[in-house]
Coordinates of C-alpha atoms in Angstrom, one line a residue:
X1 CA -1.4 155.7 143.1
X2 CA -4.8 154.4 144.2
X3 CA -7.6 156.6 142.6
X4 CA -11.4 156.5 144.2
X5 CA -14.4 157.9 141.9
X6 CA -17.1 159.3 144.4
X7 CA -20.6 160.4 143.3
X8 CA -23.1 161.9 145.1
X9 CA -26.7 162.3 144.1
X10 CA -29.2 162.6 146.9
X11 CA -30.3 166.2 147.2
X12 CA -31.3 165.6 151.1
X13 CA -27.7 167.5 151.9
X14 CA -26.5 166.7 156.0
X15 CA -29.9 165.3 156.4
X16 CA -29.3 162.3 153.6
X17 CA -28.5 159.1 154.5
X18 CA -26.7 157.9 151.6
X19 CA -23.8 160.7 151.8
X20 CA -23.3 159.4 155.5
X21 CA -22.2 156.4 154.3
X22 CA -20.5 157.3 151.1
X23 CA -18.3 159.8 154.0
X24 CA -17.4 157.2 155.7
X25 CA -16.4 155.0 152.9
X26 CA -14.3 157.8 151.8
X27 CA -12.9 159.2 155.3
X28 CA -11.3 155.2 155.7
X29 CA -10.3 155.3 151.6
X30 CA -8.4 158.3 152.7
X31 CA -7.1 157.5 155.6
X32 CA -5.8 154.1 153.8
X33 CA -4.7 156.1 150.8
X34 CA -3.0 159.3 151.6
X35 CA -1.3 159.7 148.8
X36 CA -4.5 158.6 146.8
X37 CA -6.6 160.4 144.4
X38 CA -10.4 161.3 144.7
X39 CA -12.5 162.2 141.8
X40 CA -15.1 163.7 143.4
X41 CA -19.0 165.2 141.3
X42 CA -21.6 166.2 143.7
X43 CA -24.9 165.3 141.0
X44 CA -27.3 167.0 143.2
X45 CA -25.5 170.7 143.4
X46 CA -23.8 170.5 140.1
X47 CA -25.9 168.0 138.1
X48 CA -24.3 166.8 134.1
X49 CA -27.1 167.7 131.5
X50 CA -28.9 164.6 130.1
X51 CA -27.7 162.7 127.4
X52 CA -28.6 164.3 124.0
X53 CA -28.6 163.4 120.3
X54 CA -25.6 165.7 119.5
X55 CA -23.4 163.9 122.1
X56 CA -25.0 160.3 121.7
X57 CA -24.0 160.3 117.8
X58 CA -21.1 162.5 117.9
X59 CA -17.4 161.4 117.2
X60 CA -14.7 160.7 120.2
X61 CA -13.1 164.0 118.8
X62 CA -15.7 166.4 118.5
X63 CA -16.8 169.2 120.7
X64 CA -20.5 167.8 121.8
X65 CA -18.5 164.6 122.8
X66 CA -16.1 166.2 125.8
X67 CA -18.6 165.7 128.5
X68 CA -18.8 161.9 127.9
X69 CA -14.7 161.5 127.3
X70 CA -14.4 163.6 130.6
X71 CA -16.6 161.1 132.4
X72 CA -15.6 158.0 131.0
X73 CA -11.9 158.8 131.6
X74 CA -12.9 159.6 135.2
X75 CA -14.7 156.2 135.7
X76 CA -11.9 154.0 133.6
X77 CA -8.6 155.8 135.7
X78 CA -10.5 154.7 139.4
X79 CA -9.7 151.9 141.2
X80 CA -12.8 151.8 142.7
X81 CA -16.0 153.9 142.1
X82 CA -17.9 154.9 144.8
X83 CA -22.1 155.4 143.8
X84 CA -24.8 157.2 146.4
X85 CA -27.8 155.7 145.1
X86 CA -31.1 156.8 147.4
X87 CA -34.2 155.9 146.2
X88 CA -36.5 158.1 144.3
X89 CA -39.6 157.0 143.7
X90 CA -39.0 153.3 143.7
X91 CA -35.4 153.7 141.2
X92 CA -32.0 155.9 141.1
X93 CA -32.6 159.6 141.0
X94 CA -32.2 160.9 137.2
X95 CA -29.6 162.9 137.7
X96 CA -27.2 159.3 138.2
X97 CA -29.2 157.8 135.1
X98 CA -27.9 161.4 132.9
X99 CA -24.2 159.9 134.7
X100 CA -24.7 156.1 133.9
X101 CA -26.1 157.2 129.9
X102 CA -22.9 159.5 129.4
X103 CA -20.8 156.4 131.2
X104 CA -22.7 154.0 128.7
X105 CA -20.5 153.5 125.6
X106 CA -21.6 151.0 123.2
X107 CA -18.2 149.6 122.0
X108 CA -16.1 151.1 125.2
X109 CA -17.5 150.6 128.4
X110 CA -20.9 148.5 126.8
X111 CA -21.9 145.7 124.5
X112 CA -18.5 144.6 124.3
X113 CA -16.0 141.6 124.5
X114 CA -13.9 143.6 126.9
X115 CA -15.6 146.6 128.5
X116 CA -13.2 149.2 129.5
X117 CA -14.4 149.4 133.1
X118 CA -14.1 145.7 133.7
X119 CA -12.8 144.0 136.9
X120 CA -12.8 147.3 139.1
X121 CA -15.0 147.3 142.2
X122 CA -18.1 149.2 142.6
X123 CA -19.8 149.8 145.9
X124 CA -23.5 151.1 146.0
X125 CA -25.0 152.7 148.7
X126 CA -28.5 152.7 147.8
X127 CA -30.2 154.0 150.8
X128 CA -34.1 153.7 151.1
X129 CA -37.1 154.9 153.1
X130 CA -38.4 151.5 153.4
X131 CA -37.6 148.2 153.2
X132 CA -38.0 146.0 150.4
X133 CA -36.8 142.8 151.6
X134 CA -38.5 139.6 150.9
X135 CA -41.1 138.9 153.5
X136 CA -42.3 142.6 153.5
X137 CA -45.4 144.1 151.8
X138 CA -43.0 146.1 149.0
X139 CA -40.8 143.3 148.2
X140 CA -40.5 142.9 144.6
X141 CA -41.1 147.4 143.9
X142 CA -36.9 147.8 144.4
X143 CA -35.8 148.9 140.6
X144 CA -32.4 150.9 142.3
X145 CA -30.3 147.2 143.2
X146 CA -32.0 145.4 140.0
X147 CA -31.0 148.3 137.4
X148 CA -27.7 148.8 139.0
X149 CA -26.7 145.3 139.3
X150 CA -27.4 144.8 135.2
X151 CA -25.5 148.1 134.0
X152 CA -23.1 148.3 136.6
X153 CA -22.2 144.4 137.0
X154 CA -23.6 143.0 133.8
X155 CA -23.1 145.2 131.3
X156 CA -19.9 147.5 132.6
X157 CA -18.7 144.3 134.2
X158 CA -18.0 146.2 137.5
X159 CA -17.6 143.9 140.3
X160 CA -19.9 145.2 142.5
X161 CA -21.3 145.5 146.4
X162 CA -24.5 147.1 147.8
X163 CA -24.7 148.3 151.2
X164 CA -28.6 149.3 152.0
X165 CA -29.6 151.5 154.7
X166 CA -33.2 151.2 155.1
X167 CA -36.1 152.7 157.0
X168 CA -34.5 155.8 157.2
X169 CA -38.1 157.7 156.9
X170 CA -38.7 156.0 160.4
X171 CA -37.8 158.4 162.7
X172 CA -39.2 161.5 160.5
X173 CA -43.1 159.4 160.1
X174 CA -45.3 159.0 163.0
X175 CA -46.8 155.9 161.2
X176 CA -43.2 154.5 161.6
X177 CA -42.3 154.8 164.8
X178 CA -42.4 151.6 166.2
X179 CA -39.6 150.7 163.1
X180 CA -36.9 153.1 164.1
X181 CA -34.8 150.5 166.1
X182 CA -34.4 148.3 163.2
X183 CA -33.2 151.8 160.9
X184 CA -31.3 152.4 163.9
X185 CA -29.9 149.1 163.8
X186 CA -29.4 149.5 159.6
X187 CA -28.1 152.6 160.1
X188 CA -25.2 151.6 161.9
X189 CA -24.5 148.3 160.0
X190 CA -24.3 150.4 157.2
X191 CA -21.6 153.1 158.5
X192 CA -19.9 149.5 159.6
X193 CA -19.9 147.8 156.4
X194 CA -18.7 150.9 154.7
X195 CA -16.2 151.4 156.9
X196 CA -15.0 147.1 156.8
X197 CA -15.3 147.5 152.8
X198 CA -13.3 151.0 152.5
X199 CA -10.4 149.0 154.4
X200 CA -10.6 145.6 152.6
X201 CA -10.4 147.6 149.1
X202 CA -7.5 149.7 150.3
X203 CA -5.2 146.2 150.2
X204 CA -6.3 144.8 147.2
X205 CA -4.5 145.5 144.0
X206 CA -6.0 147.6 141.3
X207 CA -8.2 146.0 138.7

């Protein structure tokens, strides 16, 4: 039984962009899937607790360790793990960093031969006010694709896509204005491509 992990992080609520697109994502996952599991945490209304020392050193049997079993096992039973990645401030909002530093097991699903999450799709929507393409004036700033291709692809060895709706401050910025065709235009690529990837995943066999 096919098994999708979706997170959540912007705190924007029916206004964010990001969720749009992780919903639609899901709506064709489920659709595709309906006897399918979703593994659903919402980081914004009910956000995990940083990493700490106590949990960070603790054995894979004791108490302060739960919250990083529960969230590992979460990430290694999907078939595919659906991330809302908006940008904060030029990177990932921190409450997905306290998610990725639980996730990050040195032995497990890091730093080793065969990382336990290995093989199974990722798909990122990391959804920006901006652009940061190359050719415009804040290409180069983007540390949300960069840091989540190296933990996600490199170092959990997720096979992962981005989808990047940008722009999306243009139609809320007077400064802007002239721009909102092209988010307009990224907008609905995105809800496209999330829609075309939720339905080529849905045939492909689990990692």
């Amino acid at each position: 039984m096919a098994t999708l992990l979706h997170i959540d992080t912007s705190f924007s609520g029916e206004n964010s962009h990001s969720r749009a697109v992780t919903a639609a994502f899901r709506a064709i996952w489920e659709a595709e899937h309906p006897e399918g599991t979703v593994i659903y945490r919402d980081l914004a209304a009910e956000p995990i607790p940083h990493l700490e020392a106590d949990a960070y050193y603790a054995d894979s049997e004791e108490p302060a360790f739960a919250l990083r079993r529960q969230l590992i096992e979460e990430a290694e039973q999907s078939d595919v793990i659906l991330l809302g990645a908006p940008m904060y401030n030029y990177t990932i909002p921190s409450t997905l960093k306290a998610w990725l530093d639980h996730v990050f097991l040195v032995g497990r699903t890091a730093i080793t031969e065969n990382p336990s999450l290995a093989g199974k799709r990722a798909v990122v929507v990391a959804s920006r006010g901006g652009s940061y393409r190359e050719g415009t004036p804040m290409h180069g700033n983007d540390y949300v694709e960069s840091y989540l291709r190296l933990t996600l692809g490199e170092v959990f060895g997720l096979d992962v896509t981005f989808i990047v709706p940008e722009l999306t401050l243009a139609p809320n910025v007077p400064a802007m204005a002239e721009l909102v065709p092209l988010y307009e235009t990224s907008r609905t690529e995105s809800l496209a491509a999330a829609e075309s990837l939720a339905k080529e995943l849905a045939v492909q066999p689990a990692a």
